[in-house]
Short mmCIF file of C-alpha atoms in Angstrom, two decimals:
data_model
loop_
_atom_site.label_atom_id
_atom_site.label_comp_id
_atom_site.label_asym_id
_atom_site.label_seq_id
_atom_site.Cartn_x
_atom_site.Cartn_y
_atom_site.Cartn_z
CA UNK A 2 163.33 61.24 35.76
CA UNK A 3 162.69 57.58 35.61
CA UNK A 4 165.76 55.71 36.85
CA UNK A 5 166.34 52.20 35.17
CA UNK A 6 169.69 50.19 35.26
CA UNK A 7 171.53 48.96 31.87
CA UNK A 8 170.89 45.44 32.87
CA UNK A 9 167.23 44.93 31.53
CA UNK A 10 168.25 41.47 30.72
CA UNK A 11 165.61 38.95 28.40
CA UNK A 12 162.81 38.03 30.50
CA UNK A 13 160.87 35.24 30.21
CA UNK A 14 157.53 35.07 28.88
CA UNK A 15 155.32 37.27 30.40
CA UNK A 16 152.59 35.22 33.06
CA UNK A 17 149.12 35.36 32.15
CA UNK A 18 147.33 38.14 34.39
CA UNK A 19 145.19 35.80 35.73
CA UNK A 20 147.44 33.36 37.21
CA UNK A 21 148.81 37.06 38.73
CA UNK A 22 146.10 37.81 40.42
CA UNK A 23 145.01 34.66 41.95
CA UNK A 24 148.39 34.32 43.34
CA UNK A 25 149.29 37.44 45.51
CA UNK A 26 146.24 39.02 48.03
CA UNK A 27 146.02 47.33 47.10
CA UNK A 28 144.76 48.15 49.99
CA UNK A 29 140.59 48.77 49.55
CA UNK A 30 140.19 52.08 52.04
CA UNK A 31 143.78 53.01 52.02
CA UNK A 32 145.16 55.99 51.10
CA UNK A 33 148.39 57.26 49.03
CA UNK A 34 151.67 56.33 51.05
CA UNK A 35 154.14 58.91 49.75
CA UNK A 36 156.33 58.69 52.42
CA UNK A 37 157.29 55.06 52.78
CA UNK A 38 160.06 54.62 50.35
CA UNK A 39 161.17 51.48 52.15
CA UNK A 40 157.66 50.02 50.58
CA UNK A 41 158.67 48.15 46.83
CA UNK A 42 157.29 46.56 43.98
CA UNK A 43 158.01 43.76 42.32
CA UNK A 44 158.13 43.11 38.82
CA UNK A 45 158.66 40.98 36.25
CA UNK A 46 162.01 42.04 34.65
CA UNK A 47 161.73 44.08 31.55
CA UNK A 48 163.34 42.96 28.11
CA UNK A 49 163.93 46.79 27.90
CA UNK A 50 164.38 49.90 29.77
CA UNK A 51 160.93 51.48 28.47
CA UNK A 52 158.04 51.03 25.59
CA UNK A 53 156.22 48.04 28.08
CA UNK A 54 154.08 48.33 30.77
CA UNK A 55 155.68 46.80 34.00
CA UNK A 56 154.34 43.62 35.17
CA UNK A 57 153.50 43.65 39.09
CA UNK A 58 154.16 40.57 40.49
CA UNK A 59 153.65 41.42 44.63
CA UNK A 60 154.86 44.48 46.91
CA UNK A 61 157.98 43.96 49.59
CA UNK A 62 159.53 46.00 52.44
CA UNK A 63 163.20 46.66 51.81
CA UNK A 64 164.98 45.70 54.91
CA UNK A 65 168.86 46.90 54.59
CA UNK A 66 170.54 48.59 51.48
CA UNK A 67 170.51 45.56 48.91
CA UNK A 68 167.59 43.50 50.11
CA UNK A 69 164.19 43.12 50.02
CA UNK A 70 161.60 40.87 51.76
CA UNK A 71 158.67 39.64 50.21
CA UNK A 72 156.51 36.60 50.28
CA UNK A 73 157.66 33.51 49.12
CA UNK A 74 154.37 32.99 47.14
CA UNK A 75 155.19 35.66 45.13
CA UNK A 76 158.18 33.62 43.23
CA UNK A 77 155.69 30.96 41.76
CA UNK A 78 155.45 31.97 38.65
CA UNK A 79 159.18 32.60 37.92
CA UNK A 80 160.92 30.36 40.42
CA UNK A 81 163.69 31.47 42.44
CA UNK A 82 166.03 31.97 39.22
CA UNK A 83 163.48 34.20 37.51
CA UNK A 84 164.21 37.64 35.80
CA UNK A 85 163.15 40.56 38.93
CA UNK A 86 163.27 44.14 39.55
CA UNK A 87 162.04 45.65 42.26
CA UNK A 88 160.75 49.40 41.73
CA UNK A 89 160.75 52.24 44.03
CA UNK A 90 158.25 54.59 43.73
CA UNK A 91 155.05 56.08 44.44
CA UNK A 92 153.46 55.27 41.26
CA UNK A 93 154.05 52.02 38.83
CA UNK A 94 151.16 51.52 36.99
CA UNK A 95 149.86 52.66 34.47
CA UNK A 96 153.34 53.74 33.77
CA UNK A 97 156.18 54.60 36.09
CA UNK A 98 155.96 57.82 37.27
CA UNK A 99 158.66 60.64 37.99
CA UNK A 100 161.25 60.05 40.52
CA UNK A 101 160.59 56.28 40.25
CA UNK A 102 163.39 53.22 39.46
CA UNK A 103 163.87 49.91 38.65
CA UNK A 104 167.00 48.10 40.57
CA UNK A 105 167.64 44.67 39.05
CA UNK A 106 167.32 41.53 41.45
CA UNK A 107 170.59 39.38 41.15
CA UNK A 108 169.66 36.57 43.58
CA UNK A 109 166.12 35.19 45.00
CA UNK A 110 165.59 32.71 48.07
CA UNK A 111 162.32 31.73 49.70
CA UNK A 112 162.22 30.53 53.12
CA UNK A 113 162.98 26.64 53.56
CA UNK A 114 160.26 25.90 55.29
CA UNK A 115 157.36 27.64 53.19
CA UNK A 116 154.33 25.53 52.61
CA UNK A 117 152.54 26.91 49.72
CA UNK A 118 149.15 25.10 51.25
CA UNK A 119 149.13 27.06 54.35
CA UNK A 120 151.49 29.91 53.96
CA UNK A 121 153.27 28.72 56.68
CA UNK A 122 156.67 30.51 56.58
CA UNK A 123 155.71 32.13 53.34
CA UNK A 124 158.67 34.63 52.93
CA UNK A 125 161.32 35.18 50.48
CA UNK A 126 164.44 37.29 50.38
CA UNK A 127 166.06 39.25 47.75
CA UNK A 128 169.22 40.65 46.71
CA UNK A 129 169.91 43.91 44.91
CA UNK A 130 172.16 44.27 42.11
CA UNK A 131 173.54 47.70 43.59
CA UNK A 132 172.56 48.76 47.31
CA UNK A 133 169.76 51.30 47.78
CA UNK A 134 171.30 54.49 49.75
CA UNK A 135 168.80 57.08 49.88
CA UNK A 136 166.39 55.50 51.12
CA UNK A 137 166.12 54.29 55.04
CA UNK A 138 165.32 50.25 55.43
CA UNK A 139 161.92 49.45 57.63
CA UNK A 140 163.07 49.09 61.24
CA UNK A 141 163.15 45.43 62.20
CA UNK A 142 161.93 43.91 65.63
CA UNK A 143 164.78 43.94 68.22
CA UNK A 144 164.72 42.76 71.71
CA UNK A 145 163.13 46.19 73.17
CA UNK A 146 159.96 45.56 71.16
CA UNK A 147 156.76 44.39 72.15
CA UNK A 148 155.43 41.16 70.16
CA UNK A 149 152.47 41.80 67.75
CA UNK A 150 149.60 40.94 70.00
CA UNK A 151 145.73 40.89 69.35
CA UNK A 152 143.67 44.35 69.29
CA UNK A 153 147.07 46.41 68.29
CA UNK A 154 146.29 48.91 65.63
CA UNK A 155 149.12 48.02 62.69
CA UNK A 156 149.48 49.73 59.55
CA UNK A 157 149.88 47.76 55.89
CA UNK A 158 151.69 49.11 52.38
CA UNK A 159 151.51 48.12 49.06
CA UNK A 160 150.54 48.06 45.54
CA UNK A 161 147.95 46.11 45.23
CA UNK A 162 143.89 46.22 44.04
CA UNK A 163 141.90 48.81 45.37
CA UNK A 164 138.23 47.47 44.59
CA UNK A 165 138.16 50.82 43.12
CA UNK A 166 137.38 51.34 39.39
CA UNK A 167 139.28 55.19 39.66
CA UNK A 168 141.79 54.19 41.57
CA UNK A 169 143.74 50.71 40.05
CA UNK A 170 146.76 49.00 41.47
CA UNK A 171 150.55 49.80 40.72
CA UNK A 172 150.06 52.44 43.31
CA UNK A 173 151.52 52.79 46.60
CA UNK A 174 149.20 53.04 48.93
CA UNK A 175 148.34 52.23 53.02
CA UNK A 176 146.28 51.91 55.57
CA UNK A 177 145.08 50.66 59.27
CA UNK A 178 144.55 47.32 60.65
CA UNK A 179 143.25 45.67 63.50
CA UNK A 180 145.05 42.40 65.03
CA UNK A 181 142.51 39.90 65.68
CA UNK A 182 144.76 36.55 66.20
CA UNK A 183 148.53 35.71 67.09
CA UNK A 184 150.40 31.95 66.67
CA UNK A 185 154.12 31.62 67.12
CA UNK A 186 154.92 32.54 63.23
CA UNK A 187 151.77 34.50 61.89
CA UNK A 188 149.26 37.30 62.96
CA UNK A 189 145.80 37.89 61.47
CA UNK A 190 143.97 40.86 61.12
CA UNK A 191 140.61 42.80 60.17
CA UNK A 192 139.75 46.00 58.69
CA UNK A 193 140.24 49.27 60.47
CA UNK A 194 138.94 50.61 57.69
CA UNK A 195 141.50 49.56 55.54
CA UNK A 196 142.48 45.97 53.91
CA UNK A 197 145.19 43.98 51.92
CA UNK A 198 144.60 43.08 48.85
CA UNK A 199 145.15 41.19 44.92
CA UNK A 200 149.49 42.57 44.75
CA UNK A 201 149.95 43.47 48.58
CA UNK A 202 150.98 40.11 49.37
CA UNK A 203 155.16 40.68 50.39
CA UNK A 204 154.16 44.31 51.66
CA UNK A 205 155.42 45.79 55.03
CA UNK A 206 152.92 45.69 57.94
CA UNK A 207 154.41 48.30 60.24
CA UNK A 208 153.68 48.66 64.20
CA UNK A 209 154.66 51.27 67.04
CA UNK A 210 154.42 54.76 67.47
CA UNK A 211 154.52 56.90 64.21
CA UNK A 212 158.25 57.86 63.61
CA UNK A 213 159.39 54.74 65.00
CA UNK A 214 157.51 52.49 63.47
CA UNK A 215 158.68 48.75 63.30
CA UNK A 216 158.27 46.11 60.38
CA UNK A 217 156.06 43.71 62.52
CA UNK A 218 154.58 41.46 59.33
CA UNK A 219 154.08 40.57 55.91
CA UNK A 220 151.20 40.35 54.21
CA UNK A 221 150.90 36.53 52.82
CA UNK A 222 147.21 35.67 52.71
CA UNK A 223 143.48 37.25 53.08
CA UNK A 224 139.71 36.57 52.13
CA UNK A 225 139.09 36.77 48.19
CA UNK A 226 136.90 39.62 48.66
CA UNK A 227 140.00 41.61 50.59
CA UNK A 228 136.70 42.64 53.30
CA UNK A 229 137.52 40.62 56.20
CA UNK A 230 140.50 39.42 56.92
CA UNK A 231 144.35 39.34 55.92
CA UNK A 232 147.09 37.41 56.97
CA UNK A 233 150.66 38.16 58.03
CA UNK A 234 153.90 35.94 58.39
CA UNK A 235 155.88 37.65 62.00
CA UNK A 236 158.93 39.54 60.92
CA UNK A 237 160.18 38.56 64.54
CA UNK A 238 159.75 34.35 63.55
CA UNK A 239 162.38 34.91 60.71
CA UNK A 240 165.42 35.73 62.67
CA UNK A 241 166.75 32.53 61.51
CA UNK A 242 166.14 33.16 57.73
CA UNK A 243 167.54 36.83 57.69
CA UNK A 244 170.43 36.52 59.76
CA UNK A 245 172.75 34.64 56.94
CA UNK A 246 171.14 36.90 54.36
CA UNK A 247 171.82 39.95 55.91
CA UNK A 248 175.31 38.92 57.40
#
């Protein structure tokens, strides 16, 4: 049954979809991600609890029990005061399906250094109205982990475009990466098969073996065709930014 708190507060106008979509870079080659709970959606708030289709802003890795990360980016249209949810679930669109919910955002604060030109530092955090216990936060770097370096195989989440007519975004999906560049606060990467795309921008970009997986990046950026390339802020450059948050 489709969870959904009694705080579906008014919401402002919804954005045009355009302005949506030219804003946030689901995975093209992926495939269904069932199993990573951690992996959110974010959405417009609702001026109800059901009767409207959910508006997907971006996707976002939930790091402890009442917050998110997400890219910065994907505030723009609402500001940081703007009505949020994020959802948890496999499916969102083209309605929420069973076993999903909506938790309510209560606070929203993007990285003080973001440069909306670059994505430089293009990460935001958010804070949940009630904490999320069922489901286990993405691991985040510690000091036993190896840095994100070029060639590593890394594996993205999210809910965004597909390029694919049968299979449309609002689902969870994921797939591999390549690493094909490193700077002190980002990582690029290439398709291996898979890419980012239009409503995966704030996903999780997970590294490491498979059942310890770590949340190396966030996806912030990529090619307009989602073919090439994608762009990730480094989870490990924002120790300064989660700390309070988390604390």
């Amino acid at each position: 049954m489709l969870g959904c708190l009694p705080s579906c507060g008014p919401a402002a106008p919804e954005p045009p979809g355009q302005a949506l979509r030219t804003r946030s870079p689901g995975l093209v080659q992926g495939t269904d991600a069932p199993g990573d709970g951690a992996a959110v959606a974010l959405v417009a708030r609702r001026t109800r609890c059901g009767g409207e289709a959910p508006v997907l802003l971006c996707s976002g890795a939930l790091i402890a029990p009442d917050v998110v990360l997400t890219a910065a980016h994907c505030l723009a249209v609402f500001g940081e005061a703007g009505p949020y949810e994020v959802f948890l679930g496999p499916t969102l669109l083209p309605e929420p399906g069973p076993g999903g919910r909506f938790v309510r955002v209560t606070r929203a604060v993007a990285h003080p250094d973001y440069v909306p030109a670059t994505h430089a530092w293009d990460a935001a955090l958010l804070r949940l109205s009630v904490p999320v216990t069922d489901v286990p936060p993405f691991r985040l770097p510690g000091g036993s982990d190896v840095p994100v370096a070029p060639g590593d195989p890394v594996r993205a989440v999210g809910y965004g475009d597909t390029k694919d007519a049968s299979r449309p975004s609002g689902q969870r999906r994921q797939g591999g990466l390549q690493v094909t560049g490193v700077t002190a606060s980002a990582f690029q990467a290439g398709p291996a098969p898979a890419m980012t795309c239009v409503g995966d921008s704030g996903g999780p970009v997970l590294g490491g073996p498979p059942g310890n997986e770590v949340l190396q990046g966030l996806t912030v950026s990529g090619d307009v065709a989602c073919r090439t390339e994608a762009v990730q802020v480094r989870v490990d450059a924002l120790g300064d930014f989660l700390r309070p948050f988390l604390e």
